[in-house]
Amino acid sequence: MAKTKTQFVCQNCGYNSPRFLGRCPNCGAWNQMVEEKVPTKVETTNAQTNLVGQVAKPELMAKVSIEKEPRVHTQLGELNRVLGGGIVPGSLVLIGGDPGIGKSTLLLQVSGQLSQDKGKVLYVSGEESASQIKMRAGRLGVAGKQLYLYPETDMGSIRHQIEQLKPDYVVIDSVQTMQEPDLSSAIGSVAQVREVTASLMKIAKQNQITIFIVGHVTKGGAIAGPKILEHMVDTVLYFEGDQQRTYRILRAVKNRFGSTNEIGIFEMRAGGLHEVANPSEIFLEERLTGATGSAVVVSLEGTRPILVEIQALITPTVFGNAQRTTTGIDRNRAALIMAVLEKRANLMLQNQDAYLKAAGGVKLDEPAIDLAVAVSIASSYRDKGTQATDCFVGEIGLTGEVRSVNRIEQRINEAAKLGFKRVFIPHNNLKGLEIPKTIKVVGVTTIAEALQKAFN
């Protein structure tokens, strides 16, 4: 009897090795090499055909007709924003996030809404039975007219049901539980995830069926499986948030049909996820009046301006080296701003511990937050608070100058709408600016000038 051939495959990147390795030489991951059987024969595949039997043929690009189909809008405006304006027919969307963050809840709510008047929806679950999904749907108030539940993990059966039902939308929950019957690899292995995703991609592209895929994440926060999984799909969405908090952030990290800078904010309640139309009020609702070490920045997430409170706590260090701790702000950016404050604004910070955070659990990474970070640090160091109706926008250079930022009018209008009376912006942004009557715009050139005007 012939001996079965095996190989060791890295579950992180898909690297193959004839022998076991403790550390993957391709991606450097430890203890990720898993033994898998090598297929004894090459499987032949038929030409790509769609559900109506049409075979793909090469065409001249000049003769290819473009059928512009409108995007499908869900009742969740935040999801439409992140997807770039709605669901694109025939797209393959991957949603990842920590366990219990709300991935299945979001897709079940969207499935119920789409099945009301947008077409048939096939909800395939490899983790729950139909009765369990029905119980969760009852709690969320989901009662779709054309929502079909199908608890199955075999891709052969799933393809057969798609051919019979011909749905407009398919939800796969989750891709790590699906199995191709022709592969002998374990469920959730690199080979299974790759082949399952490839099969779903063919179904989506050839038949204009929109497919949503739920992906598990590793303890590091990345989607489990090979990186090729994210390359194959059209859109990759990440659900972020702390389970101790009720707010969730849906962020696009890849989108072939829209911007990757958009975010959607939801609130988890007993009846499911509810969109947050004005997140700035949430991030500022618990701000203390007259508190030191606090400054408000008008940050831009995609096309949406968001007002976020930046907090700083500066205390004398008791160790040899001063500590620099940040939450929601890049640590290197904070260290750079503190160095500029010490050199250009005469603040002795080298013997001070610094703790900074962006309130509300949001992550800020654009250069326009520099001025607000610097003002909050100076406020805590001097133990002098800023005015509650002031906000700050601007990038800080190493020579202490305040550099201009983009979309300044949109930022100012958002601050005025929320009742702020003054906004500090770079002086170069004042050219050709239309200023609302309800807010005063203060242009600053250097960080020293900004601190002088903010605390006087």
Tab-separated table of C-alpha atoms in Angstrom:
chain	number	residue	atom	x	y	z
A	1	MET	CA	0.000	0.000	0.000
A	2	ALA	CA	1.461	3.351	-1.051
A	3	LYS	CA	2.398	5.755	1.705
A	4	THR	CA	0.273	8.884	1.906
A	5	LYS	CA	2.291	11.994	1.058
A	6	THR	CA	2.020	14.915	3.431
A	7	GLN	CA	3.315	18.447	3.634
A	8	PHE	CA	3.449	21.101	6.321
A	9	VAL	CA	1.538	24.301	5.555
A	10	CYS	CA	1.777	27.590	7.472
A	11	GLN	CA	-1.706	28.551	8.650
A	12	ASN	CA	-0.740	32.214	8.624
A	13	CYS	CA	0.611	32.722	5.090
A	14	GLY	CA	0.196	29.392	3.262
A	15	TYR	CA	3.920	28.548	2.935
A	16	ASN	CA	4.578	24.856	2.120
A	17	SER	CA	7.427	22.752	3.536
A	18	PRO	CA	8.194	19.002	3.223
A	19	ARG	CA	9.183	18.880	6.906
A	20	PHE	CA	8.036	20.469	10.133
A	21	LEU	CA	9.454	23.880	11.028
A	22	GLY	CA	8.929	25.657	14.321
A	23	ARG	CA	9.109	29.064	12.650
A	24	CYS	CA	7.758	29.835	9.200
A	25	PRO	CA	10.628	31.114	7.002
A	26	ASN	CA	8.196	33.173	4.906
A	27	CYS	CA	6.204	35.197	7.462
A	28	GLY	CA	8.139	34.470	10.674
A	29	ALA	CA	5.130	33.090	12.604
A	30	TRP	CA	5.857	30.498	15.296
A	31	ASN	CA	4.032	27.162	15.678
A	32	GLN	CA	1.840	27.671	12.618
A	33	MET	CA	3.033	24.711	10.497
A	34	VAL	CA	0.276	22.068	10.277
A	35	GLU	CA	0.571	18.725	8.517
A	36	GLU	CA	-1.788	18.268	5.557
A	37	LYS	CA	-2.211	15.540	2.940
A	38	VAL	CA	-0.955	16.194	-0.585
A	39	PRO	CA	-3.599	15.586	-3.289
A	40	THR	CA	-2.689	12.455	-5.259
A	41	LYS	CA	-4.190	13.692	-8.512
A	42	VAL	CA	-4.935	16.996	-10.103
A	43	GLU	CA	-8.631	17.774	-10.235
A	44	THR	CA	-9.868	19.024	-13.600
A	45	THR	CA	-12.330	21.873	-13.628
A	46	ASN	CA	-14.895	22.814	-16.238
A	47	ALA	CA	-15.009	26.126	-18.035
A	48	GLN	CA	-16.465	28.948	-15.990
A	49	THR	CA	-20.218	29.049	-16.485
A	50	ASN	CA	-22.954	30.965	-14.719
A	51	LEU	CA	-26.290	29.709	-13.422
A	52	VAL	CA	-27.967	30.065	-16.807
A	53	GLY	CA	-25.305	28.027	-18.621
A	54	GLN	CA	-23.418	30.844	-20.359
A	55	VAL	CA	-19.700	30.168	-20.853
A	56	ALA	CA	-17.172	32.994	-20.478
A	57	LYS	CA	-15.445	33.991	-23.745
A	58	PRO	CA	-12.729	36.551	-24.555
A	59	GLU	CA	-14.064	39.893	-25.796
A	60	LEU	CA	-12.514	43.053	-27.154
A	61	MET	CA	-12.515	45.706	-24.451
A	62	ALA	CA	-13.933	48.226	-26.926
A	63	LYS	CA	-16.956	45.982	-27.482
A	64	VAL	CA	-17.616	45.147	-23.851
A	65	SER	CA	-20.924	46.688	-22.820
A	66	ILE	CA	-21.140	48.356	-19.431
A	67	GLU	CA	-24.400	47.836	-17.625
A	68	LYS	CA	-24.398	50.383	-14.872
A	69	GLU	CA	-26.434	48.881	-12.090
A	70	PRO	CA	-27.397	51.149	-9.225
A	71	ARG	CA	-26.052	50.403	-5.789
A	72	VAL	CA	-28.433	48.740	-3.377
A	73	HIS	CA	-29.095	50.889	-0.313
A	74	THR	CA	-29.778	49.262	3.021
A	75	GLN	CA	-31.678	50.889	5.871
A	76	LEU	CA	-28.358	51.297	7.727
A	77	GLY	CA	-26.868	54.510	6.384
A	78	GLU	CA	-23.594	53.870	8.210
A	79	LEU	CA	-23.092	50.608	6.328
A	80	ASN	CA	-23.885	52.336	3.021
A	81	ARG	CA	-21.259	54.972	3.822
A	82	VAL	CA	-18.522	52.419	4.550
A	83	LEU	CA	-19.329	50.421	1.398
A	84	GLY	CA	-18.913	53.568	-0.701
A	85	GLY	CA	-22.567	54.460	-1.208
A	86	GLY	CA	-24.334	51.093	-1.003
A	87	ILE	CA	-23.975	47.440	-1.973
A	88	VAL	CA	-22.493	46.776	-5.416
A	89	PRO	CA	-24.263	43.827	-7.134
A	90	GLY	CA	-21.909	40.893	-7.641
A	91	SER	CA	-19.396	42.019	-5.028
A	92	LEU	CA	-17.647	39.812	-2.453
A	93	VAL	CA	-17.497	41.451	0.985
A	94	LEU	CA	-15.440	40.104	3.896
A	95	ILE	CA	-16.303	41.210	7.450
A	96	GLY	CA	-13.892	40.442	10.295
A	97	GLY	CA	-13.810	41.249	13.978
A	98	ASP	CA	-13.399	39.877	17.483
A	99	PRO	CA	-15.808	37.215	18.791
A	100	GLY	CA	-19.062	38.739	20.034
A	101	ILE	CA	-18.418	42.131	18.444
A	102	GLY	CA	-21.593	41.971	16.305
A	103	LYS	CA	-20.655	40.558	12.879
A	104	SER	CA	-23.480	37.999	12.706
A	105	THR	CA	-25.915	40.476	14.244
A	106	LEU	CA	-25.152	43.075	11.570
A	107	LEU	CA	-25.479	40.613	8.692
A	108	LEU	CA	-28.717	39.126	10.030
A	109	GLN	CA	-30.235	42.606	10.313
A	110	VAL	CA	-29.054	43.515	6.807
A	111	SER	CA	-30.373	40.191	5.454
A	112	GLY	CA	-33.791	40.888	6.912
A	113	GLN	CA	-33.879	44.372	5.393
A	114	LEU	CA	-32.732	43.193	1.955
A	115	SER	CA	-35.250	40.346	1.883
A	116	GLN	CA	-38.154	42.750	2.381
A	117	ASP	CA	-38.003	44.393	-1.029
A	118	LYS	CA	-34.523	43.913	-2.536
A	119	GLY	CA	-34.625	40.203	-3.458
A	120	LYS	CA	-33.924	36.713	-2.122
A	121	VAL	CA	-31.353	36.213	0.626
A	122	LEU	CA	-29.720	32.879	1.472
A	123	TYR	CA	-28.201	32.880	4.969
A	124	VAL	CA	-25.740	29.981	5.270
A	125	SER	CA	-24.507	29.254	8.792
A	126	GLY	CA	-21.911	26.715	9.790
A	127	GLU	CA	-22.075	27.611	13.481
A	128	GLU	CA	-25.808	27.765	14.289
A	129	SER	CA	-28.888	25.718	13.523
A	130	ALA	CA	-31.924	27.209	11.785
A	131	SER	CA	-33.876	27.328	15.051
A	132	GLN	CA	-31.052	29.172	16.807
A	133	ILE	CA	-30.884	31.748	14.010
A	134	LYS	CA	-34.678	32.145	14.189
A	135	MET	CA	-34.441	32.803	17.941
A	136	ARG	CA	-31.804	35.483	17.379
A	137	ALA	CA	-33.867	36.968	14.546
A	138	GLY	CA	-36.867	37.219	16.871
A	139	ARG	CA	-34.786	39.107	19.435
A	140	LEU	CA	-33.563	41.501	16.763
A	141	GLY	CA	-36.995	41.967	15.215
A	142	VAL	CA	-35.929	40.481	11.868
A	143	ALA	CA	-38.744	38.949	9.798
A	144	GLY	CA	-37.673	38.859	6.170
A	145	LYS	CA	-40.177	37.830	3.510
A	146	GLN	CA	-37.599	36.088	1.306
A	147	LEU	CA	-34.921	35.179	3.867
A	148	TYR	CA	-33.858	31.531	3.607
A	149	LEU	CA	-31.873	29.889	6.421
A	150	TYR	CA	-29.510	27.055	5.517
A	151	PRO	CA	-27.284	25.468	8.216
A	152	GLU	CA	-24.602	23.723	6.140
A	153	THR	CA	-20.805	23.515	5.849
A	154	ASP	CA	-20.412	21.460	2.649
A	155	MET	CA	-19.636	23.713	-0.306
A	156	GLY	CA	-20.992	21.183	-2.800
A	157	SER	CA	-24.424	21.332	-1.174
A	158	ILE	CA	-24.229	25.104	-0.886
A	159	ARG	CA	-23.466	25.500	-4.596
A	160	HIS	CA	-26.385	23.182	-5.429
A	161	GLN	CA	-28.807	25.236	-3.306
A	162	ILE	CA	-27.590	28.465	-4.891
A	163	GLU	CA	-28.278	26.984	-8.351
A	164	GLN	CA	-31.764	25.906	-7.284
A	165	LEU	CA	-32.773	29.008	-5.314
A	166	LYS	CA	-30.984	31.644	-7.449
A	167	PRO	CA	-30.710	34.194	-4.605
A	168	ASP	CA	-29.682	37.820	-5.025
A	169	TYR	CA	-27.632	37.841	-1.814
A	170	VAL	CA	-25.737	35.134	0.067
A	171	VAL	CA	-24.320	35.314	3.594
A	172	ILE	CA	-21.596	32.836	4.631
A	173	ASP	CA	-21.141	32.641	8.413
A	174	SER	CA	-18.285	31.856	8.579
A	175	VAL	CA	-15.722	31.010	5.894
A	176	GLN	CA	-13.533	29.091	8.383
A	177	THR	CA	-16.357	26.569	8.964
A	178	MET	CA	-16.942	25.762	5.270
A	179	GLN	CA	-15.408	22.702	3.608
A	180	GLU	CA	-14.685	21.723	0.025
A	181	PRO	CA	-15.489	17.974	-0.228
A	182	ASP	CA	-12.678	17.320	-2.726
A	183	LEU	CA	-9.984	18.438	-0.284
A	184	SER	CA	-8.761	16.201	2.516
A	185	SER	CA	-7.466	19.107	4.603
A	186	ALA	CA	-9.054	19.937	7.932
A	187	ILE	CA	-11.843	22.511	8.127
A	188	GLY	CA	-10.384	25.985	8.599
A	189	SER	CA	-6.983	25.106	7.118
A	190	VAL	CA	-5.231	27.322	4.586
A	191	ALA	CA	-6.173	25.074	1.655
A	192	GLN	CA	-9.856	24.939	2.662
A	193	VAL	CA	-10.192	28.694	3.217
A	194	ARG	CA	-8.472	29.448	-0.085
A	195	GLU	CA	-10.601	27.051	-2.147
A	196	VAL	CA	-13.875	28.026	-0.465
A	197	THR	CA	-13.207	31.708	-1.098
A	198	ALA	CA	-12.244	31.024	-4.719
A	199	SER	CA	-15.498	29.117	-5.250
A	200	LEU	CA	-17.554	31.937	-3.719
A	201	MET	CA	-15.746	34.513	-5.844
A	202	LYS	CA	-16.679	32.616	-9.042
A	203	ILE	CA	-20.318	32.448	-7.969
A	204	ALA	CA	-20.412	36.172	-7.200
A	205	LYS	CA	-18.718	37.372	-10.397
A	206	GLN	CA	-20.404	35.050	-12.890
A	207	ASN	CA	-23.950	35.423	-11.574
A	208	GLN	CA	-24.006	38.971	-10.116
A	209	ILE	CA	-24.795	37.599	-6.644
A	210	THR	CA	-23.608	39.723	-3.737
A	211	ILE	CA	-21.902	37.526	-1.135
A	212	PHE	CA	-21.046	38.539	2.423
A	213	ILE	CA	-18.412	36.449	4.219
A	214	VAL	CA	-17.763	36.438	7.958
A	215	GLY	CA	-14.099	35.858	8.811
A	216	HIS	CA	-12.677	34.865	12.178
A	217	VAL	CA	-9.710	36.834	13.493
A	218	THR	CA	-6.552	35.744	15.281
A	219	LYS	CA	-5.523	36.941	18.724
A	220	GLY	CA	-3.473	39.630	16.972
A	221	GLY	CA	-6.626	41.031	15.342
A	222	ALA	CA	-5.877	39.930	11.756
A	223	ILE	CA	-8.320	37.802	9.780
A	224	ALA	CA	-7.438	34.127	10.240
A	225	GLY	CA	-6.200	32.222	7.223
A	226	PRO	CA	-3.872	33.158	4.360
A	227	LYS	CA	-3.443	36.776	3.334
A	228	ILE	CA	-4.661	35.805	-0.132
A	229	LEU	CA	-8.159	35.720	1.384
A	230	GLU	CA	-8.155	39.523	1.650
A	231	HIS	CA	-6.661	39.888	-1.840
A	232	MET	CA	-9.420	37.818	-3.472
A	233	VAL	CA	-12.419	39.704	-2.084
A	234	ASP	CA	-13.621	43.124	-3.229
A	235	THR	CA	-14.147	44.724	0.168
A	236	VAL	CA	-12.647	44.037	3.602
A	237	LEU	CA	-14.469	45.481	6.610
A	238	TYR	CA	-13.298	45.316	10.223
A	239	PHE	CA	-15.610	45.590	13.198
A	240	GLU	CA	-13.780	47.361	16.017
A	241	GLY	CA	-14.751	48.154	19.570
A	242	ASP	CA	-14.533	47.004	23.134
A	243	GLN	CA	-17.086	44.501	24.383
A	244	GLN	CA	-17.321	46.558	27.578
A	245	ARG	CA	-18.515	49.512	25.489
A	246	THR	CA	-21.737	49.728	23.550
A	247	TYR	CA	-20.277	51.488	20.515
A	248	ARG	CA	-18.855	49.682	17.492
A	249	ILE	CA	-16.817	51.099	14.606
A	250	LEU	CA	-17.046	49.528	11.155
A	251	ARG	CA	-13.944	50.407	9.160
A	252	ALA	CA	-13.080	49.616	5.525
A	253	VAL	CA	-9.460	48.584	4.977
A	254	LYS	CA	-9.992	47.590	1.338
A	255	ASN	CA	-12.719	48.689	-1.051
A	256	ARG	CA	-12.587	48.369	-4.833
A	257	PHE	CA	-15.767	50.430	-5.184
A	258	GLY	CA	-15.181	53.276	-2.742
A	259	SER	CA	-12.912	54.999	-0.258
A	260	THR	CA	-11.042	53.080	2.453
A	261	ASN	CA	-11.095	56.043	4.851
A	262	GLU	CA	-14.780	55.848	5.751
A	263	ILE	CA	-16.034	54.574	9.096
A	264	GLY	CA	-19.490	53.701	10.356
A	265	ILE	CA	-20.435	53.948	14.010
A	266	PHE	CA	-23.068	51.732	15.612
A	267	GLU	CA	-24.446	51.278	19.101
A	268	MET	CA	-25.120	47.770	20.377
A	269	ARG	CA	-28.450	47.561	22.170
A	270	ALA	CA	-30.709	44.731	23.285
A	271	GLY	CA	-32.544	44.917	19.961
A	272	GLY	CA	-29.392	44.788	17.848
A	273	LEU	CA	-27.147	47.362	16.215
A	274	HIS	CA	-28.397	50.924	15.773
A	275	GLU	CA	-26.538	53.457	13.667
A	276	VAL	CA	-25.162	56.609	15.271
A	277	ALA	CA	-25.918	59.577	13.028
A	278	ASN	CA	-23.904	62.181	14.996
A	279	PRO	CA	-20.882	60.538	16.650
A	280	SER	CA	-19.333	63.870	17.703
A	281	GLU	CA	-21.962	64.315	20.413
A	282	ILE	CA	-21.109	60.880	21.798
A	283	PHE	CA	-17.392	61.587	22.022
A	284	LEU	CA	-17.981	64.919	23.777
A	285	GLU	CA	-20.994	64.211	25.995
A	286	GLU	CA	-18.932	63.349	29.114
A	287	ARG	CA	-16.372	66.137	28.804
A	288	LEU	CA	-15.795	68.067	32.026
A	289	THR	CA	-15.979	71.849	31.889
A	290	GLY	CA	-12.748	73.558	32.949
A	291	ALA	CA	-10.723	70.330	33.172
A	292	THR	CA	-6.998	70.655	32.480
A	293	GLY	CA	-5.240	68.494	29.917
A	294	SER	CA	-8.203	68.496	27.541
A	295	ALA	CA	-8.529	69.763	23.972
A	296	VAL	CA	-11.037	69.086	21.203
A	297	VAL	CA	-9.924	68.287	17.669
A	298	VAL	CA	-11.991	68.208	14.482
A	299	SER	CA	-10.689	65.023	12.881
A	300	LEU	CA	-11.681	63.753	9.465
A	301	GLU	CA	-12.544	60.094	8.915
A	302	GLY	CA	-13.027	59.748	5.171
A	303	THR	CA	-15.571	62.426	4.287
A	304	ARG	CA	-16.983	62.701	7.801
A	305	PRO	CA	-15.724	65.292	10.320
A	306	ILE	CA	-15.720	64.036	13.913
A	307	LEU	CA	-15.045	66.089	17.030
A	308	VAL	CA	-13.025	64.102	19.554
A	309	GLU	CA	-11.658	65.070	22.948
A	310	ILE	CA	-7.924	64.493	23.385
A	311	GLN	CA	-6.839	64.103	27.006
A	312	ALA	CA	-3.332	64.418	28.413
A	313	LEU	CA	-1.931	63.821	31.895
A	314	ILE	CA	1.578	65.170	32.576
A	315	THR	CA	3.155	64.176	35.908
A	316	PRO	CA	6.749	64.276	37.216
A	317	THR	CA	8.535	61.000	36.596
A	318	VAL	CA	9.738	58.856	39.488
A	319	PHE	CA	11.891	56.591	37.325
A	320	GLY	CA	15.086	57.209	35.399
A	321	ASN	CA	13.356	57.507	32.033
A	322	ALA	CA	10.101	59.365	31.446
A	323	GLN	CA	7.119	57.238	30.365
A	324	ARG	CA	5.157	57.857	27.166
A	325	THR	CA	1.800	56.014	27.089
A	326	THR	CA	-0.908	56.584	24.496
A	327	THR	CA	-4.349	55.164	23.670
A	328	GLY	CA	-5.884	55.874	20.265
A	329	ILE	CA	-2.905	58.084	19.286
A	330	ASP	CA	0.367	56.966	17.772
A	331	ARG	CA	3.062	56.862	20.442
A	332	ASN	CA	5.804	58.100	18.110
A	333	ARG	CA	3.647	61.058	17.074
A	334	ALA	CA	3.110	62.006	20.726
A	335	ALA	CA	6.858	61.795	21.446
A	336	LEU	CA	7.595	63.973	18.400
A	337	ILE	CA	5.094	66.649	19.473
A	338	MET	CA	6.529	66.691	23.006
A	339	ALA	CA	10.024	67.189	21.587
A	340	VAL	CA	8.791	70.144	19.511
A	341	LEU	CA	7.070	71.654	22.581
A	342	GLU	CA	10.257	71.387	24.579
A	343	LYS	CA	12.426	72.928	21.868
A	344	ARG	CA	10.063	75.549	20.403
A	345	ALA	CA	7.693	76.396	23.283
A	346	ASN	CA	10.072	76.140	26.262
A	347	LEU	CA	8.173	73.402	28.097
A	348	MET	CA	10.460	71.210	30.213
A	349	LEU	CA	8.944	67.788	29.452
A	350	GLN	CA	11.990	65.513	29.522
A	351	ASN	CA	11.454	64.708	33.205
A	352	GLN	CA	7.662	64.348	32.903
A	353	ASP	CA	5.597	61.199	32.378
A	354	ALA	CA	2.976	61.661	29.648
A	355	TYR	CA	-0.294	59.741	29.294
A	356	LEU	CA	-2.467	60.592	26.292
A	357	LYS	CA	-5.704	59.162	24.957
A	358	ALA	CA	-8.451	59.879	22.472
A	359	ALA	CA	-11.675	59.709	24.470
A	360	GLY	CA	-14.431	57.364	23.343
A	361	GLY	CA	-12.230	54.548	22.064
A	362	VAL	CA	-11.675	56.091	18.624
A	363	LYS	CA	-8.280	55.882	16.868
A	364	LEU	CA	-6.836	59.058	15.350
A	365	ASP	CA	-3.959	58.912	12.891
A	366	GLU	CA	-4.174	61.984	10.659
A	367	PRO	CA	-1.655	64.879	10.979
A	368	ALA	CA	-4.402	67.421	11.715
A	369	ILE	CA	-4.627	66.244	15.346
A	370	ASP	CA	-1.122	67.553	16.187
A	371	LEU	CA	-2.237	70.978	17.398
A	372	ALA	CA	-4.902	69.568	19.738
A	373	VAL	CA	-2.407	67.069	21.169
A	374	ALA	CA	0.102	69.858	21.812
A	375	VAL	CA	-2.515	72.082	23.490
A	376	SER	CA	-3.714	69.251	25.747
A	377	ILE	CA	-0.123	68.502	26.823
A	378	ALA	CA	0.563	72.175	27.548
A	379	SER	CA	-2.739	72.461	29.418
A	380	SER	CA	-1.884	69.590	31.737
A	381	TYR	CA	1.729	70.730	32.206
A	382	ARG	CA	0.681	74.299	33.128
A	383	ASP	CA	-2.391	73.050	35.031
A	384	LYS	CA	-4.504	75.550	33.126
A	385	GLY	CA	-7.604	74.546	31.208
A	386	THR	CA	-8.685	75.697	27.773
A	387	GLN	CA	-12.063	77.243	27.065
A	388	ALA	CA	-14.838	74.678	26.678
A	389	THR	CA	-15.941	76.239	23.370
A	390	ASP	CA	-12.493	76.044	21.705
A	391	CYS	CA	-11.336	73.399	19.240
A	392	PHE	CA	-8.042	72.954	17.411
A	393	VAL	CA	-6.970	71.774	13.951
A	394	GLY	CA	-3.465	71.770	12.494
A	395	GLU	CA	-0.310	69.835	11.726
A	396	ILE	CA	2.896	70.680	13.592
A	397	GLY	CA	6.285	70.666	11.881
A	398	LEU	CA	9.635	70.038	13.534
A	399	THR	CA	10.508	73.729	13.370
A	400	GLY	CA	7.378	74.604	15.357
A	401	GLU	CA	5.263	75.849	12.450
A	402	VAL	CA	1.556	74.995	12.184
A	403	ARG	CA	0.982	73.579	8.704
A	404	SER	CA	-2.232	73.667	6.690
A	405	VAL	CA	-4.671	70.749	6.501
A	406	ASN	CA	-7.301	69.658	3.977
A	407	ARG	CA	-11.074	70.230	3.988
A	408	ILE	CA	-10.871	73.014	6.537
A	409	GLU	CA	-14.319	74.469	5.722
A	410	GLN	CA	-15.994	71.150	6.402
A	411	ARG	CA	-14.240	70.932	9.771
A	412	ILE	CA	-15.218	74.479	10.741
A	413	ASN	CA	-18.875	73.935	9.801
A	414	GLU	CA	-19.022	70.794	11.941
A	415	ALA	CA	-17.560	72.667	14.931
A	416	ALA	CA	-20.024	75.529	14.459
A	417	LYS	CA	-22.928	73.097	14.216
A	418	LEU	CA	-22.052	71.630	17.629
A	419	GLY	CA	-21.901	75.027	19.314
A	420	PHE	CA	-18.164	75.784	19.436
A	421	LYS	CA	-17.303	79.493	19.463
A	422	ARG	CA	-13.614	79.455	18.419
A	423	VAL	CA	-11.546	77.202	16.217
A	424	PHE	CA	-7.776	77.458	15.905
A	425	ILE	CA	-6.527	76.623	12.414
A	426	PRO	CA	-3.271	77.131	10.441
A	427	HIS	CA	-2.866	80.671	9.148
A	428	ASN	CA	-2.383	79.459	5.564
A	429	ASN	CA	-5.856	77.915	5.608
A	430	LEU	CA	-7.463	81.381	5.976
A	431	LYS	CA	-7.081	82.194	2.267
A	432	GLY	CA	-10.448	82.268	0.506
A	433	LEU	CA	-12.245	80.828	3.532
A	434	GLU	CA	-15.980	81.296	4.035
A	435	ILE	CA	-16.486	81.528	7.791
A	436	PRO	CA	-19.869	80.909	9.465
A	437	LYS	CA	-21.163	83.816	11.546
A	438	THR	CA	-21.592	81.698	14.682
A	439	ILE	CA	-17.892	80.833	15.107
A	440	LYS	CA	-14.624	82.771	15.307
A	441	VAL	CA	-11.658	81.424	13.360
A	442	VAL	CA	-8.192	82.102	14.798
A	443	GLY	CA	-5.240	81.611	12.446
A	444	VAL	CA	-1.903	80.640	13.999
A	445	THR	CA	1.535	80.344	12.422
A	446	THR	CA	3.622	78.674	15.153
A	447	ILE	CA	2.957	76.431	18.117
A	448	ALA	CA	4.158	79.143	20.508
A	449	GLU	CA	1.590	81.580	19.061
A	450	ALA	CA	-1.152	78.966	19.335
A	451	LEU	CA	-0.417	78.322	23.005
A	452	GLN	CA	-0.300	82.026	23.775
A	453	LYS	CA	-3.703	82.692	22.162
A	454	ALA	CA	-5.319	79.531	23.567
A	455	PHE	CA	-4.479	80.312	27.217
A	456	ASN	CA	-5.069	84.090	27.157
